[in-house]
PDB file of C-alpha atoms in Angstrom:
ATOM      1  CA  UNK A   1       0.000   0.000   0.000  1.00 58.00           C
ATOM      2  CA  UNK A   2       1.313   3.369  -0.835  1.00 61.00           C
ATOM      3  CA  UNK A   3       1.147   6.407   1.320  1.00 61.00           C
ATOM      4  CA  UNK A   4      -1.815   7.867  -0.525  1.00 60.00           C
ATOM      5  CA  UNK A   5      -3.813   4.712   0.064  1.00 60.00           C
ATOM      6  CA  UNK A   6      -2.795   4.666   3.692  1.00 59.00           C
ATOM      7  CA  UNK A   7      -3.826   8.268   4.111  1.00 54.00           C
ATOM      8  CA  UNK A   8      -7.238   7.627   2.526  1.00 58.00           C
ATOM      9  CA  UNK A   9      -7.729   4.552   4.739  1.00 60.00           C
ATOM     10  CA  UNK A  10      -6.845   6.523   7.851  1.00 58.00           C
ATOM     11  CA  UNK A  11      -9.088   9.351   6.705  1.00 58.00           C
ATOM     12  CA  UNK A  12     -11.953   6.867   6.047  1.00 58.00           C
ATOM     13  CA  UNK A  13     -11.546   5.354   9.497  1.00 58.00           C
ATOM     14  CA  UNK A  14     -11.624   8.835  11.022  1.00 56.00           C
ATOM     15  CA  UNK A  15     -14.802   9.814   9.174  1.00 58.00           C
ATOM     16  CA  UNK A  16     -16.398   6.475  10.107  1.00 54.00           C
ATOM     17  CA  UNK A  17     -15.613   7.184  13.744  1.00 56.00           C
ATOM     18  CA  UNK A  18     -17.055  10.658  13.407  1.00 58.00           C
ATOM     19  CA  UNK A  19     -20.297   9.318  11.939  1.00 65.00           C
ATOM     20  CA  UNK A  20     -20.853   6.932  14.849  1.00 71.00           C
ATOM     21  CA  UNK A  21     -23.091   8.417  17.468  1.00 76.00           C
ATOM     22  CA  UNK A  22     -22.040   8.520  21.041  1.00 82.00           C
ATOM     23  CA  UNK A  23     -24.184   9.075  24.073  1.00 81.00           C
ATOM     24  CA  UNK A  24     -22.912  10.183  27.398  1.00 88.00           C
ATOM     25  CA  UNK A  25     -23.161   7.866  30.348  1.00 89.00           C
ATOM     26  CA  UNK A  26     -25.005  10.547  32.333  1.00 91.00           C
ATOM     27  CA  UNK A  27     -27.715  10.858  29.651  1.00 91.00           C
ATOM     28  CA  UNK A  28     -28.032   7.079  29.373  1.00 90.00           C
ATOM     29  CA  UNK A  29     -28.492   6.663  33.148  1.00 92.00           C
ATOM     30  CA  UNK A  30     -30.952   9.581  33.288  1.00 93.00           C
ATOM     31  CA  UNK A  31     -33.075   8.149  30.490  1.00 93.00           C
ATOM     32  CA  UNK A  32     -32.982   4.650  31.974  1.00 94.00           C
ATOM     33  CA  UNK A  33     -33.952   5.675  35.497  1.00 95.00           C
ATOM     34  CA  UNK A  34     -36.467   8.210  34.200  1.00 95.00           C
ATOM     35  CA  UNK A  35     -38.056   5.521  32.041  1.00 95.00           C
ATOM     36  CA  UNK A  36     -38.262   3.112  34.978  1.00 96.00           C
ATOM     37  CA  UNK A  37     -39.781   5.784  37.216  1.00 96.00           C
ATOM     38  CA  UNK A  38     -42.289   6.689  34.494  1.00 96.00           C
ATOM     39  CA  UNK A  39     -43.173   3.028  34.027  1.00 96.00           C
ATOM     40  CA  UNK A  40     -43.710   2.486  37.775  1.00 97.00           C
ATOM     41  CA  UNK A  41     -45.785   5.683  38.192  1.00 97.00           C
ATOM     42  CA  UNK A  42     -47.898   4.798  35.146  1.00 96.00           C
ATOM     43  CA  UNK A  43     -48.459   1.282  36.500  1.00 96.00           C
ATOM     44  CA  UNK A  44     -49.516   2.548  39.941  1.00 96.00           C
ATOM     45  CA  UNK A  45     -51.791   5.146  38.344  1.00 96.00           C
ATOM     46  CA  UNK A  46     -53.346   2.512  36.065  1.00 95.00           C
ATOM     47  CA  UNK A  47     -53.954   0.150  38.983  1.00 96.00           C
ATOM     48  CA  UNK A  48     -55.539   2.882  41.105  1.00 96.00           C
ATOM     49  CA  UNK A  49     -57.811   4.012  38.246  1.00 95.00           C
ATOM     50  CA  UNK A  50     -58.912   0.425  37.626  1.00 94.00           C
ATOM     51  CA  UNK A  51     -59.536  -0.083  41.357  1.00 95.00           C
ATOM     52  CA  UNK A  52     -61.541   3.140  41.621  1.00 95.00           C
ATOM     53  CA  UNK A  53     -63.696   2.205  38.630  1.00 94.00           C
ATOM     54  CA  UNK A  54     -64.231  -1.268  40.046  1.00 93.00           C
ATOM     55  CA  UNK A  55     -65.153   0.074  43.502  1.00 94.00           C
ATOM     56  CA  UNK A  56     -67.480   2.716  42.064  1.00 95.00           C
ATOM     57  CA  UNK A  57     -69.270   0.144  39.920  1.00 94.00           C
ATOM     58  CA  UNK A  58     -69.598  -2.193  42.878  1.00 94.00           C
ATOM     59  CA  UNK A  59     -70.943   0.594  45.083  1.00 95.00           C
ATOM     60  CA  UNK A  60     -73.474   1.637  42.429  1.00 95.00           C
ATOM     61  CA  UNK A  61     -74.627  -1.964  42.085  1.00 95.00           C
ATOM     62  CA  UNK A  62     -75.078  -2.278  45.857  1.00 96.00           C
ATOM     63  CA  UNK A  63     -76.998   1.005  46.042  1.00 96.00           C
ATOM     64  CA  UNK A  64     -79.283   0.032  43.158  1.00 96.00           C
ATOM     65  CA  UNK A  65     -79.995  -3.360  44.715  1.00 96.00           C
ATOM     66  CA  UNK A  66     -80.761  -1.687  48.050  1.00 97.00           C
ATOM     67  CA  UNK A  67     -83.030   0.849  46.357  1.00 96.00           C
ATOM     68  CA  UNK A  68     -84.922  -1.827  44.421  1.00 97.00           C
ATOM     69  CA  UNK A  69     -85.328  -3.962  47.538  1.00 97.00           C
ATOM     70  CA  UNK A  70     -86.710  -1.022  49.520  1.00 97.00           C
ATOM     71  CA  UNK A  71     -89.114  -0.151  46.686  1.00 97.00           C
ATOM     72  CA  UNK A  72     -90.257  -3.766  46.539  1.00 96.00           C
ATOM     73  CA  UNK A  73     -90.722  -3.845  50.328  1.00 96.00           C
ATOM     74  CA  UNK A  74     -92.711  -0.580  50.253  1.00 93.00           C
ATOM     75  CA  UNK A  75     -94.971  -1.808  47.439  1.00 93.00           C
ATOM     76  CA  UNK A  76     -95.475  -5.138  49.205  1.00 94.00           C
ATOM     77  CA  UNK A  77     -96.460  -3.360  52.437  1.00 91.00           C
ATOM     78  CA  UNK A  78     -98.996  -1.199  50.608  1.00 89.00           C
ATOM     79  CA  UNK A  79    -100.496  -4.135  48.716  1.00 90.00           C
ATOM     80  CA  UNK A  80    -100.750  -6.097  51.959  1.00 91.00           C
ATOM     81  CA  UNK A  81    -102.790  -3.237  53.440  1.00 88.00           C
ATOM     82  CA  UNK A  82    -105.073  -3.198  50.404  1.00 88.00           C
ATOM     83  CA  UNK A  83    -105.426  -6.981  50.597  1.00 91.00           C
ATOM     84  CA  UNK A  84    -106.456  -6.749  54.263  1.00 90.00           C
ATOM     85  CA  UNK A  85    -109.108  -4.158  53.390  1.00 89.00           C
ATOM     86  CA  UNK A  86    -110.538  -6.415  50.685  1.00 88.00           C
ATOM     87  CA  UNK A  87    -110.573  -9.412  53.030  1.00 91.00           C
ATOM     88  CA  UNK A  88    -112.221  -7.346  55.769  1.00 89.00           C
ATOM     89  CA  UNK A  89    -114.935  -6.053  53.428  1.00 87.00           C
ATOM     90  CA  UNK A  90    -115.572  -9.529  52.044  1.00 87.00           C
ATOM     91  CA  UNK A  91    -115.867 -10.977  55.554  1.00 90.00           C
ATOM     92  CA  UNK A  92    -118.204  -8.152  56.638  1.00 86.00           C
ATOM     93  CA  UNK A  93    -120.388  -8.731  53.572  1.00 84.00           C
ATOM     94  CA  UNK A  94    -120.501 -12.504  54.102  1.00 86.00           C
ATOM     95  CA  UNK A  95    -121.447 -12.016  57.750  1.00 88.00           C
ATOM     96  CA  UNK A  96    -124.293  -9.703  56.696  1.00 84.00           C
ATOM     97  CA  UNK A  97    -122.894  -6.548  58.306  1.00 84.00           C
ATOM     98  CA  UNK A  98    -123.924  -4.530  55.247  1.00 80.00           C
ATOM     99  CA  UNK A  99    -125.786  -4.911  51.985  1.00 81.00           C
ATOM    100  CA  UNK A 100    -124.583  -3.493  48.715  1.00 79.00           C
ATOM    101  CA  UNK A 101    -128.100  -2.239  47.982  1.00 78.00           C
ATOM    102  CA  UNK A 102    -127.880   0.108  51.002  1.00 81.00           C
ATOM    103  CA  UNK A 103    -125.615   2.554  49.198  1.00 80.00           C
ATOM    104  CA  UNK A 104    -125.479   5.185  51.930  1.00 83.00           C
ATOM    105  CA  UNK A 105    -124.322   2.673  54.543  1.00 84.00           C
ATOM    106  CA  UNK A 106    -121.795   1.207  52.110  1.00 84.00           C
ATOM    107  CA  UNK A 107    -120.406   4.657  51.246  1.00 85.00           C
ATOM    108  CA  UNK A 108    -120.087   5.543  54.939  1.00 87.00           C
ATOM    109  CA  UNK A 109    -118.207   2.291  55.587  1.00 87.00           C
ATOM    110  CA  UNK A 110    -115.933   2.901  52.576  1.00 88.00           C
ATOM    111  CA  UNK A 111    -115.199   6.489  53.665  1.00 88.00           C
ATOM    112  CA  UNK A 112    -114.297   5.202  57.120  1.00 88.00           C
ATOM    113  CA  UNK A 113    -111.890   2.688  55.598  1.00 88.00           C
ATOM    114  CA  UNK A 114    -110.332   5.307  53.310  1.00 87.00           C
ATOM    115  CA  UNK A 115    -109.779   7.639  56.277  1.00 87.00           C
ATOM    116  CA  UNK A 116    -108.205   4.835  58.297  1.00 87.00           C
ATOM    117  CA  UNK A 117    -105.842   3.679  55.549  1.00 86.00           C
ATOM    118  CA  UNK A 118    -104.387   6.616  53.589  1.00 84.00           C
ATOM    119  CA  UNK A 119    -102.509   4.319  51.210  1.00 84.00           C
ATOM    120  CA  UNK A 120    -105.765   3.397  49.481  1.00 86.00           C
ATOM    121  CA  UNK A 121    -107.123   6.023  47.088  1.00 87.00           C
ATOM    122  CA  UNK A 122    -110.314   4.311  45.955  1.00 87.00           C
ATOM    123  CA  UNK A 123    -112.553   1.402  46.899  1.00 87.00           C
ATOM    124  CA  UNK A 124    -115.028  -0.038  44.450  1.00 85.00           C
ATOM    125  CA  UNK A 125    -117.398  -2.883  45.350  1.00 85.00           C
ATOM    126  CA  UNK A 126    -119.143  -5.176  42.885  1.00 82.00           C
ATOM    127  CA  UNK A 127    -122.191  -7.115  44.056  1.00 78.00           C
ATOM    128  CA  UNK A 128    -123.201 -10.598  42.931  1.00 78.00           C
ATOM    129  CA  UNK A 129    -125.989  -9.166  40.756  1.00 79.00           C
ATOM    130  CA  UNK A 130    -123.658  -6.794  38.907  1.00 78.00           C
ATOM    131  CA  UNK A 131    -124.534  -3.744  41.010  1.00 78.00           C
ATOM    132  CA  UNK A 132    -121.557  -1.699  42.125  1.00 81.00           C
ATOM    133  CA  UNK A 133    -120.616   1.376  44.088  1.00 83.00           C
ATOM    134  CA  UNK A 134    -117.414   3.025  45.186  1.00 85.00           C
ATOM    135  CA  UNK A 135    -115.777   5.985  46.853  1.00 88.00           C
ATOM    136  CA  UNK A 136    -112.777   7.947  45.590  1.00 87.00           C
ATOM    137  CA  UNK A 137    -110.413  10.073  47.685  1.00 86.00           C
ATOM    138  CA  UNK A 138    -109.797  13.580  46.305  1.00 86.00           C
ATOM    139  CA  UNK A 139    -107.129  16.070  47.415  1.00 84.00           C
ATOM    140  CA  UNK A 140    -107.928  17.748  50.706  1.00 81.00           C
ATOM    141  CA  UNK A 141    -109.315  14.505  52.178  1.00 76.00           C
ATOM    142  CA  UNK A 142    -112.584  14.889  50.283  1.00 80.00           C
ATOM    143  CA  UNK A 143    -114.510  11.807  49.206  1.00 82.00           C
ATOM    144  CA  UNK A 144    -116.682  11.531  46.111  1.00 83.00           C
ATOM    145  CA  UNK A 145    -118.567   8.729  44.436  1.00 79.00           C
ATOM    146  CA  UNK A 146    -116.476   6.656  42.092  1.00 68.00           C
ATOM    147  CA  UNK A 147    -117.247   7.843  38.552  1.00 64.00           C
ATOM    148  CA  UNK A 148    -117.503   4.207  37.405  1.00 62.00           C
ATOM    149  CA  UNK A 149    -120.168   3.198  39.917  1.00 62.00           C
ATOM    150  CA  UNK A 150    -123.842   2.599  39.094  1.00 58.00           C
ATOM    151  CA  UNK A 151    -124.672   5.656  41.201  1.00 55.00           C
ATOM    152  CA  UNK A 152    -123.242   7.910  38.465  1.00 52.00           C
ATOM    153  CA  UNK A 153    -125.183   6.339  35.593  1.00 45.00           C
TER     154      UNK A 153
END
């Protein structure tokens, strides 16, 4: 090899070394530790967000179940009261305590029942012969004849 070739080889090696990128050890350590810290913070944040969503969903489910159960219990209590009224009226009728034909006495009895049990808004009685009468509660604790009773026709 002649001196010109040696010079070009040395020059090529020098330019090849110049083209290689170098990174300082300080920058490498900073990026590595920074990346690990970022990864750990992101993981903790992701876990806490997932846990919060899970807990919120669970709490909402529990509250909705509790609300539905209380609504069901309230409706059941009100229907039980209405059922007792119907049973009481049927027993009174069977025992001959009132006749459906005596509309004034029936209306007085129905008004008494409506005053005693505020859950019930209307009572309508059908007799065995198709006759019927009823009383409806209006605002202000007023009572009127049921518009569907024979008394209105």
